[in-house]
Coordinates of C-alpha atoms in Angstrom, one line a residue:
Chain D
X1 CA 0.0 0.0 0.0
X2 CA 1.6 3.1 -0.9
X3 CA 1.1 6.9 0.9
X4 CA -2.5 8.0 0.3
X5 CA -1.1 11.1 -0.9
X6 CA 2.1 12.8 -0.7
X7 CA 3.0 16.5 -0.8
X8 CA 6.3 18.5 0.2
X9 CA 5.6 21.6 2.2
X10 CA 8.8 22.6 3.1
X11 CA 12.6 20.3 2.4
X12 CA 12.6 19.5 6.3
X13 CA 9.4 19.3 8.9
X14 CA 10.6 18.9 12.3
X15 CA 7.2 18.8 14.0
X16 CA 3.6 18.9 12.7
X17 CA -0.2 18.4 14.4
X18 CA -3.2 17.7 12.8
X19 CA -6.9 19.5 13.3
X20 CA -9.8 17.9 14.9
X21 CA -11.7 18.1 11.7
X22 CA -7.9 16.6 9.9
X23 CA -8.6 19.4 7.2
X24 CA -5.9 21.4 8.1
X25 CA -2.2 20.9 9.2
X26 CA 0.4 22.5 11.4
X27 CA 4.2 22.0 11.2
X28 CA 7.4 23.5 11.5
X29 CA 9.3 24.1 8.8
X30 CA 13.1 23.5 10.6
X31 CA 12.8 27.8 11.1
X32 CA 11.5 29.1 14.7
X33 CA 7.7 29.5 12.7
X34 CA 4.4 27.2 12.8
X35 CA 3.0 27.3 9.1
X36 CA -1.0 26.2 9.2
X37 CA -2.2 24.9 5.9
X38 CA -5.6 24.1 4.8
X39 CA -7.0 21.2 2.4
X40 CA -9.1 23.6 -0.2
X41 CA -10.2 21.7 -3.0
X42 CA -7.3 18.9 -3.2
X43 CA -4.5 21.7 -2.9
X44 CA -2.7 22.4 0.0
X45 CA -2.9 26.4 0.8
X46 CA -1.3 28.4 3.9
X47 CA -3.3 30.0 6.1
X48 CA -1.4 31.4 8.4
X49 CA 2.0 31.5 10.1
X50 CA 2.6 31.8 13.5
X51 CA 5.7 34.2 15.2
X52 CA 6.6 34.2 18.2
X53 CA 9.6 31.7 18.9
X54 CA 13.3 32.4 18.7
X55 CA 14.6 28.8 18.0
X56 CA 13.5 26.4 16.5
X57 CA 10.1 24.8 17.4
X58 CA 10.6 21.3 18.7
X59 CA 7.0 19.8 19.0
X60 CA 3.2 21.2 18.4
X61 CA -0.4 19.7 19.4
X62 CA -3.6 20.6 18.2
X63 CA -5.9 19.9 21.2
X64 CA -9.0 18.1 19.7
X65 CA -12.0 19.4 21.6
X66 CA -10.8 22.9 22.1
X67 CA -9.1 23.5 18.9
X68 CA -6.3 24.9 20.9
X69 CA -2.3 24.8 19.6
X70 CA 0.5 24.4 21.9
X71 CA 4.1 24.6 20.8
X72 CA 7.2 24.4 22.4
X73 CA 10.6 25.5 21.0
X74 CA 14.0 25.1 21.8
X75 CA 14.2 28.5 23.2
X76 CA 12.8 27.4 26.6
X77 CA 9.2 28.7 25.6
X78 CA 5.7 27.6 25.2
X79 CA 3.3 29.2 23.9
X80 CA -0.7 27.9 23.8
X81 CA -2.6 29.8 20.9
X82 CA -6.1 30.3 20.8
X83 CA -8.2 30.8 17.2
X84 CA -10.0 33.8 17.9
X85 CA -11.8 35.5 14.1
X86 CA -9.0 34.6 11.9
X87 CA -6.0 35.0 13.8
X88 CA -4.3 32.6 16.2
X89 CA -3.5 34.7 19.4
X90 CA -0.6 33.4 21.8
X91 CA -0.9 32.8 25.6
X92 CA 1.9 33.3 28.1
X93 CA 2.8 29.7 29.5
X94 CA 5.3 29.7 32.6
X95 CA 7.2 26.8 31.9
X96 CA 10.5 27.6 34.3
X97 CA 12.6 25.7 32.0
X98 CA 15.9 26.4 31.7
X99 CA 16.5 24.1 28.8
X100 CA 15.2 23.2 25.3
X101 CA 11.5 22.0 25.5
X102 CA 11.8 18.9 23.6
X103 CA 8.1 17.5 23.0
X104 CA 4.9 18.2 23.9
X105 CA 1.0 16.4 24.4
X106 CA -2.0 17.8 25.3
X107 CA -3.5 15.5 28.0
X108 CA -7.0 13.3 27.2
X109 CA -9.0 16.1 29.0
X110 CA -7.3 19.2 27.8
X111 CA -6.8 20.9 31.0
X112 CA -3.6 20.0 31.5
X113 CA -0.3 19.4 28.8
X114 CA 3.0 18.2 29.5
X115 CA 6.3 19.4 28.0
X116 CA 9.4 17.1 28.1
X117 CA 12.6 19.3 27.8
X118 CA 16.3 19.0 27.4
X119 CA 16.8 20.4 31.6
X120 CA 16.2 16.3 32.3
X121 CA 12.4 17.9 33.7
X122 CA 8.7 17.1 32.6
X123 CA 6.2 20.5 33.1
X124 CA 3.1 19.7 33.7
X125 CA 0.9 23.0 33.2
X126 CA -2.2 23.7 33.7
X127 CA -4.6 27.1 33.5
X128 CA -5.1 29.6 35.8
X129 CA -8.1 31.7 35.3
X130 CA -7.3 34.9 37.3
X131 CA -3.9 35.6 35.8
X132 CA -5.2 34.1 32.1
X133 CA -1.6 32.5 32.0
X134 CA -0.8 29.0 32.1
X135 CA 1.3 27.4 35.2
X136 CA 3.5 24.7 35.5
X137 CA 4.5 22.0 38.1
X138 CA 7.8 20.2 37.5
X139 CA 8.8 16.3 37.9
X140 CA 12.0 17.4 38.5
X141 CA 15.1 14.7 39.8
X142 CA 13.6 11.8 38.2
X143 CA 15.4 11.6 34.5
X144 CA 18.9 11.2 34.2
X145 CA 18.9 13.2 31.0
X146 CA 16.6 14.9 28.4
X147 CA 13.3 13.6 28.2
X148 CA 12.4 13.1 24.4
X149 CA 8.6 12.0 24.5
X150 CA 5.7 12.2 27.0
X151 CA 2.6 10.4 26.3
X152 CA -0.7 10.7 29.1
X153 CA -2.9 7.8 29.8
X154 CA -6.1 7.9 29.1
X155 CA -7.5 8.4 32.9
X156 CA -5.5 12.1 32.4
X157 CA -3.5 11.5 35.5
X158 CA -0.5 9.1 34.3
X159 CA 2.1 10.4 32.1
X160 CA 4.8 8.0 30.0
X161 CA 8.3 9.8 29.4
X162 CA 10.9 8.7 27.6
X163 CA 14.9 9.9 28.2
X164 CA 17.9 9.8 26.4
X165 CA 18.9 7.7 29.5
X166 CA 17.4 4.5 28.1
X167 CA 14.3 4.3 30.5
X168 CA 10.7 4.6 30.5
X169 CA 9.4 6.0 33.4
X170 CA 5.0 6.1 34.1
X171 CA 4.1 9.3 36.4
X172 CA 1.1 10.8 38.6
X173 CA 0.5 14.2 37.8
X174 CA -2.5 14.5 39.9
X175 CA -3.2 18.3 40.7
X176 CA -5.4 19.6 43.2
X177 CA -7.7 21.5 41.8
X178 CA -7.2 20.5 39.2
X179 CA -7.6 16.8 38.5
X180 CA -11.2 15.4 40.4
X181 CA -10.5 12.9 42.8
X182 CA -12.1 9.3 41.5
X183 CA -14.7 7.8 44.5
X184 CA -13.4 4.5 45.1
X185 CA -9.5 3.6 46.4
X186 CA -7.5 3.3 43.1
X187 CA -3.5 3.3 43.3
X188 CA -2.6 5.6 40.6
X189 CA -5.0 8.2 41.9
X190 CA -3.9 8.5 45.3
X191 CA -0.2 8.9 44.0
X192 CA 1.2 12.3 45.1
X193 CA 2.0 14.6 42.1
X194 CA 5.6 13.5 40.3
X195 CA 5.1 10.0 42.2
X196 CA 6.9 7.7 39.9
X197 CA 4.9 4.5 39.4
X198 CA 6.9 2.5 37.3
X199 CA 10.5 2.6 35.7
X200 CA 11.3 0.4 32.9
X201 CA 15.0 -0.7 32.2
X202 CA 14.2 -2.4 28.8
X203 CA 16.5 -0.5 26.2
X204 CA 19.8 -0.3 26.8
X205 CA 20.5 2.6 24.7
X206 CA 18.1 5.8 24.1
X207 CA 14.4 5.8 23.8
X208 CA 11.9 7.3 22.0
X209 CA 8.2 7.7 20.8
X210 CA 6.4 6.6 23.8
X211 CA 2.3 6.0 23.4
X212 CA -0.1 4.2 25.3
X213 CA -2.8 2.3 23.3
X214 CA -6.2 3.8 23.4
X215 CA -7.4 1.7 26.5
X216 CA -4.7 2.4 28.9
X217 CA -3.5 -1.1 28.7
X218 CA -0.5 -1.3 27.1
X219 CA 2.4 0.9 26.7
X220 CA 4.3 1.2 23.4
X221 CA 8.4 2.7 22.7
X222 CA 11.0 2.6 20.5
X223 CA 15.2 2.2 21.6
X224 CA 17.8 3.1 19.3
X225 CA 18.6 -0.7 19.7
X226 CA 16.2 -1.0 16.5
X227 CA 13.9 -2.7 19.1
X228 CA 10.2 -1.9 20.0
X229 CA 8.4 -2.4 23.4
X230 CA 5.0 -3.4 24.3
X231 CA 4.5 -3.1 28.1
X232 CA 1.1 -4.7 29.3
X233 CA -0.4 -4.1 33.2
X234 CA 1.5 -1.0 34.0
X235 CA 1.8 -1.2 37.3
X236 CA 3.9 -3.1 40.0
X237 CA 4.4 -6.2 37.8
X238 CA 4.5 -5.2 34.0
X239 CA 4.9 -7.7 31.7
X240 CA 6.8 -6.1 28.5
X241 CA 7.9 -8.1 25.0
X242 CA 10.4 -6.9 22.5
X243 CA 10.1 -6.8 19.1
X244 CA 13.5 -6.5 16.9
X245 CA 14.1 -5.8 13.7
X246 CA 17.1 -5.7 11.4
X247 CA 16.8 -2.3 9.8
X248 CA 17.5 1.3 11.4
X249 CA 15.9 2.5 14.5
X250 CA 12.4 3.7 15.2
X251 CA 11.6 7.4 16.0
X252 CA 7.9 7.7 16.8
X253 CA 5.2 5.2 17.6
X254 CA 1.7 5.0 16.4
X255 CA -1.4 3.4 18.4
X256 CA -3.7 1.9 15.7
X257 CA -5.7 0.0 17.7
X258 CA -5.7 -1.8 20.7
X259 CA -3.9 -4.7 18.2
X260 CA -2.1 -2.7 15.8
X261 CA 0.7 -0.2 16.1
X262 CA 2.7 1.5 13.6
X263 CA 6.7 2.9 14.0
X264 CA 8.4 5.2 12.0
X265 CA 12.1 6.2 11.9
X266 CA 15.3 6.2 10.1
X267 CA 14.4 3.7 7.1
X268 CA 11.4 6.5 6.3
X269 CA 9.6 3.5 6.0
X270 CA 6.6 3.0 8.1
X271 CA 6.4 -0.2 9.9
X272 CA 3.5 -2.3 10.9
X273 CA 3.3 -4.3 14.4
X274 CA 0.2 -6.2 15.3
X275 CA -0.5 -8.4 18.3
X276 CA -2.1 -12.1 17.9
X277 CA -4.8 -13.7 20.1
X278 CA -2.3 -14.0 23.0
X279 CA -1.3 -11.0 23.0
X280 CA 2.0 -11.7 21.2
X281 CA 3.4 -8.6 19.4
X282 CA 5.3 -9.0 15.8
X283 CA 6.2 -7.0 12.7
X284 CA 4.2 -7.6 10.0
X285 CA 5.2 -5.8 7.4
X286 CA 6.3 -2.0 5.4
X287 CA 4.0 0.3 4.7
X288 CA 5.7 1.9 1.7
X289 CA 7.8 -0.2 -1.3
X290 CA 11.3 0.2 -0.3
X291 CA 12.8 3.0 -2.0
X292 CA 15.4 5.8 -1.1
X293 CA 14.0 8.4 0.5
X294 CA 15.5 11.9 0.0
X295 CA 14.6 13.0 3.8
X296 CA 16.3 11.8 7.3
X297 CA 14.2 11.7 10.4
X298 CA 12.3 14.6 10.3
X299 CA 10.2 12.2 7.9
X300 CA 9.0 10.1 11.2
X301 CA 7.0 12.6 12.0
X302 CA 5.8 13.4 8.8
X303 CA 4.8 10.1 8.3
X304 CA 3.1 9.8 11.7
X305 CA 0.4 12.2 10.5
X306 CA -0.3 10.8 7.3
X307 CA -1.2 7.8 9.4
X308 CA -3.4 9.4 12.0
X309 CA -5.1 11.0 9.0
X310 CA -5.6 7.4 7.4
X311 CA -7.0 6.1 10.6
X312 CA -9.4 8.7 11.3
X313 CA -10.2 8.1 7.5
X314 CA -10.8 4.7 7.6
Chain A
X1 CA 44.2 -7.4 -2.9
X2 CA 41.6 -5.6 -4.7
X3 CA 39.1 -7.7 -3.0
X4 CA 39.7 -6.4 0.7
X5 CA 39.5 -3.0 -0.7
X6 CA 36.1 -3.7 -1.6
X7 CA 35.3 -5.5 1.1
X8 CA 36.6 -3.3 3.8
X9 CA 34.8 -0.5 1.7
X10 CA 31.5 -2.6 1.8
X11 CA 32.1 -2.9 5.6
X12 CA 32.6 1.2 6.0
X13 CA 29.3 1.7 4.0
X14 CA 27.5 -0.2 6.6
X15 CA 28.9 0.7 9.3
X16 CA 27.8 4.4 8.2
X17 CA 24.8 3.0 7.5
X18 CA 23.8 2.6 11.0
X19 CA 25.5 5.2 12.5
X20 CA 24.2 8.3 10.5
X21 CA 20.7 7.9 12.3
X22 CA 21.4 11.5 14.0
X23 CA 18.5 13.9 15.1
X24 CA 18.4 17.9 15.8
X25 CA 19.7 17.9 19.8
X26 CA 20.1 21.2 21.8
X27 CA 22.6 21.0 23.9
X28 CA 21.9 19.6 28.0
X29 CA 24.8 21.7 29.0
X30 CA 23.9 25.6 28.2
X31 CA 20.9 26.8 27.1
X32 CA 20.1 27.9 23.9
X33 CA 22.7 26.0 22.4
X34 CA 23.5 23.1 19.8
X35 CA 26.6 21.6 19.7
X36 CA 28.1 18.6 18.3
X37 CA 27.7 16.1 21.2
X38 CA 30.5 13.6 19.7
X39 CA 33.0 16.8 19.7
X40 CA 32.2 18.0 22.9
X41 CA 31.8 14.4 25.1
X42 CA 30.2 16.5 28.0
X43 CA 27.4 13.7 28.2
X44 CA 28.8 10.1 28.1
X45 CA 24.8 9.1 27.9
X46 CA 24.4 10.5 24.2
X47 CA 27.6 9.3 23.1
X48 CA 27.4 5.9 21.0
X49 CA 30.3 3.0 21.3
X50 CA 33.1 4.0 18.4
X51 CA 34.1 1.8 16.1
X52 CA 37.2 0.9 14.3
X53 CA 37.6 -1.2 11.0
X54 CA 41.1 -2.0 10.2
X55 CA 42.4 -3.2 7.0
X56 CA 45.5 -3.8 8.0
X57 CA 47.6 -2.4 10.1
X58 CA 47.9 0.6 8.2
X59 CA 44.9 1.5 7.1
X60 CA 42.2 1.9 9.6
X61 CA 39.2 3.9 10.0
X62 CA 37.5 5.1 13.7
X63 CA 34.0 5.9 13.2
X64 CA 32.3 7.2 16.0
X65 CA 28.3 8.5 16.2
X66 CA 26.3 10.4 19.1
X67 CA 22.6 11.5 18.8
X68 CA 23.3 14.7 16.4
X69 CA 26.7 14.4 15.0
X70 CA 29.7 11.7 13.3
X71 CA 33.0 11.3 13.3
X72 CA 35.1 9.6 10.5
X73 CA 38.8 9.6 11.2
X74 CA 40.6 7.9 8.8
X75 CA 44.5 6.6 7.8
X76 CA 45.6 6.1 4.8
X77 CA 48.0 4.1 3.3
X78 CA 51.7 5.1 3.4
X79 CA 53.9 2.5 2.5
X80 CA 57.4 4.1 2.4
X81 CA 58.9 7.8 2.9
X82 CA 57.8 9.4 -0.2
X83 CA 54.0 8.2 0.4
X84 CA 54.3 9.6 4.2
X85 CA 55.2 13.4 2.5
X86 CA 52.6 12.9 -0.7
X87 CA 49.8 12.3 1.8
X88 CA 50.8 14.9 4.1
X89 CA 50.9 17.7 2.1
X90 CA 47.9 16.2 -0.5
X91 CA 45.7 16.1 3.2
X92 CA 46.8 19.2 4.3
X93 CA 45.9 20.7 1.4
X94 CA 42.6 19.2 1.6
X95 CA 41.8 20.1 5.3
X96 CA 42.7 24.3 4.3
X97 CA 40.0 24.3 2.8
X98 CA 37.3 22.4 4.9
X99 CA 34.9 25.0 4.0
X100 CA 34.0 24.1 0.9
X101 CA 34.0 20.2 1.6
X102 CA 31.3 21.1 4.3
X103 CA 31.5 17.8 6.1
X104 CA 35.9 17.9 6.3
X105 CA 37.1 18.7 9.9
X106 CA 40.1 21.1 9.6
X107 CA 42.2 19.0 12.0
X108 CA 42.5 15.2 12.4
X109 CA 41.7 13.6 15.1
X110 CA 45.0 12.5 16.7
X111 CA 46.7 9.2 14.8
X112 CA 44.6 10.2 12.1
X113 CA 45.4 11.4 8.4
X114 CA 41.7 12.9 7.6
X115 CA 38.6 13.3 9.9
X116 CA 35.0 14.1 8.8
X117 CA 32.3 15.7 11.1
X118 CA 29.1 15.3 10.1
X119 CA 26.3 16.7 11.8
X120 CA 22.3 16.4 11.8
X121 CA 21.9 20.0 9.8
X122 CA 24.0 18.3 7.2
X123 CA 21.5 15.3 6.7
X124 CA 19.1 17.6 6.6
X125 CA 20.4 19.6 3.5
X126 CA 21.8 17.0 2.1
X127 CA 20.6 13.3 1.7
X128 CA 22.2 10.7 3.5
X129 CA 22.9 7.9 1.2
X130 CA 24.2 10.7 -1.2
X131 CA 26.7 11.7 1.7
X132 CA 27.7 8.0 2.6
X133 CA 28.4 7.3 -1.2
X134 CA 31.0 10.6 -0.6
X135 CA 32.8 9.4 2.1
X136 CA 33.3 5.9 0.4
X137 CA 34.5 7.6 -3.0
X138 CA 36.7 10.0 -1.2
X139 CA 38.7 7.0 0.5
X140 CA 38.9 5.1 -2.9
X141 CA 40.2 8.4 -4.8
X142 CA 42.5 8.9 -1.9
X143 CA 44.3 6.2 -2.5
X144 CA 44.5 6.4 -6.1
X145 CA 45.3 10.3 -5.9
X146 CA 48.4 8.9 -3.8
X147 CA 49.6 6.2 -5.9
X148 CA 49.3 8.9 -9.0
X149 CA 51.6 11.6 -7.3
X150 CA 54.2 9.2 -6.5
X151 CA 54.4 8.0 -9.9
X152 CA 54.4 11.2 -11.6
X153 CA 57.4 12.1 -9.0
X154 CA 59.1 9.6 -9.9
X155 CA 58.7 10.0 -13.7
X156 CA 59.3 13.7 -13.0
X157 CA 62.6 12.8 -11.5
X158 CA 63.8 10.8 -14.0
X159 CA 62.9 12.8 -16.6
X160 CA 64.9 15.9 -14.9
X161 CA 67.5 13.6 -14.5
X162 CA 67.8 12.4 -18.1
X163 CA 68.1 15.9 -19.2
X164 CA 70.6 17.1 -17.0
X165 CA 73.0 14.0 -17.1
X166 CA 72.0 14.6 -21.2
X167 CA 74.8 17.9 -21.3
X168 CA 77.4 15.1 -20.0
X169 CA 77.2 12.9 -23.0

């Protein structure tokens, strides 16, 4: 099966986000902008552009419900933009970094995102009304070195990081005030803010691309190893598999489905993993013919869209 | 003897293969900055094991990756006195002007005749393959440039010396 449709907006994307409505696009063109394009008519045409960072911006996400954008940058900002007419306006966000921000996800309820940074910290911020700024909280102490992905858990309290350490680690980022408390005792709600529930020691070199399935159940990375992990019952006894392959590492994971989840990386060639009856994870095959591809890893997360589009398509 | 040429070539390519997977990486040490990690060694965590591929034990090549940046170091043949001096002065000349190679360091790394650096910004103008494929060519023509000086030396030399010992006839 070949890409549903391919079209070069700029020579390198380093981030990109879809809409709710997957009719218009946002990215990073390698510069310190966000270019938004819009699907009119089979042609891809620029809406707007957005200014405000210095460096380069490392990650975006297009919030689905509130149609809101965040972005982080390497210049230790991050900005949350609201669509109000025609024009995207920037909010303040007080992220207290004094790093890169390296990635960033809006969390399952859209109160809350978390931004992974090169200072070895996860922000989690949240809104404050009064002051119409957004705050952060840090999980500070816990990472060795830069966190590269954050992915929450459905429930909107547990957050998956990876680090250029090698491990996974699983978060609380319960806030008072914040996050509801759930009636009825359940461990990862009474964990205290930046509790770390589990740490998983699985790669031995660094990780990336860390999603959790859409029910919560399993856990999904990639290691530079050229390996992929499935973690199932995240908790105190996980029970992970490996998958390896023999080509070049994965950058970015993909849930699917519950069964199916796609990685992208260095071959810019997506690949396929499904699990069978028992739960037993494999690759099954490319995506794309094998052919050299003019771009390097930027593509991953190219690619990644083009698949959630497909999804949501299907 | 050709053969191991190819082969150690073939094992080069590879090698490269797997180790130019690097990604844009500020820097965990100041803010605001990018640097090459495999230059700077300030994190052992985002450095890679090097590797070196010998041919013999003259020829050998250190390849070493991190997350945004490559190191090729290579040394070249040099059989006797006058190869030592021809590949001197042919790398030296080569190294002056790093500029316009783009991916040639100015210095080599120590107990090496050339060294590359090759960073993510690189991959991202240029494609990888297409860069690999350069690396490989450059060490072939190296050695051929080499061989070619030497023989026109010594051809230039005995033709000199012809000329002059010609007036003694």
């Amino acid at each position: 099966m070949a890409a549903v449709a391919i079209h070069q907006f700029a020579q390198c994307i380093t981030c990109h986000a879809w809409s709710p409505d997957h009719s218009m696009v946002a990215f990073c063109p390698n510069n310190n902008e966000v270019h938004i394009y819009k699907l009119v008519r089979e042609k891809w045409e620029k809406l707007h552009v957005l200014y405000k960072h210095d460096q380069i911006v490392s990650a975006i996400d297009w919030s689905l419900r509130s149609n809101k954008i965040v972005t982080a940058s390497h210049d230790r900002n991050s900005y949350v933009w609201n669509q109000e007419g025609s024009e995207w306006v920037p909010t303040l966000v007080i992220l207290r970094l004094n790093r890169a921000a390296l990635c960033v996800q809006w969390s399952p309820k859209e109160n809350k995102f978390a931004v992974g940074s090169g200072a070895k910290t996860v922000c989690i911020c949240y809104y404050e009304e009064e002051n119409n700024w957004w705050v952060s909280k840090l999980i500070r102490k816990k990472h060795n070195s830069s966190v590269t992905s954050v992915a929450w858990h459905p429930n909107n309290i547990l957050i998956a990081t990876t680090s250029t350490d090698g491990k996974c680690r699983v978060f609380s980022t319960f806030i008072k005030g914040v996050d509801a408390r759930a009636t009825g005792i359940s461990s990862s709600n009474d964990a205290k803010f930046g509790e770390q529930i589990v740490q998983l020691d699985l790669s031995s070199t660094w990780t990336f691309g860390v999603k959790w399935s859409p029910s919560g159940n399993t856990l999904a990375y990639a290691g530079h190893n050229s390996m992929i992990y499935f973690v199932d019952d995240v908790g105190p006894s996980p029970s992970a598999q490996s998958v390896a392959f023999r080509d070049l590492p994965l950058r970015d994971v993909l849930f699917v489905s519950d069964r199916m989840a796609i990685g992208v990386g260095f071959d810019c060639n997506p690949m396929v993993f499904a699990a069978d009856e028992r739960g037993i994870w494999s690759f099954v095959r490319f995506l794309d013919e094998r052919k050299i591809a003019p771009s390097s890893s930027k593509y991953s997360s190219q690619l990644l869209g083009s698949c959630t589009a497909n999804r949501n398509m299907e | 003897m050709a053969n191991s040429l190819r082969s150690y070539l073939t094992c080069i390519r590879n090698t490269l293969d797997a180790a130019m997977c690097l990604q844009n990486f500020p820097c965990q040490e100041v803010e605001r900055h990018n640097k090459p990690e495999v230059e700077l060694k300030t994190s052992p965590e985002l450095l890679l094991n090097p590797i070196l591929i010998c041919r013999n034990e003259a020829e050998k090549c250190l390849i070493e990756t991190s997350i945004n940046s490559i190191r090729v170091s290579i040394k070249v043949k040099q059989a006797d006195e006058l190869e030592n001096i021809l590949a001197k002065k042919f790398l030296r000349f080569l190294s002056m002007r790093a500029e316009a190679f783009q991916v040639l360091r100015r210095k080599p790394v120590q107990g090496y005749d050339l060294s590359f650096l090759i960073t993510n910004y690189h991959c991202e103008d240029m494609q990888k393959h297409k860069l690999i494929d350069f690396i490989v060519q450059f060490m072939e023509d190296i050695d051929k440039e080499i061989s070619e000086l030497k023989l026109s030396v010594n051809t230039r030399g005995r033709l000199v010396a012809t000329e002059f010992l010609k007036q003694f006839i």
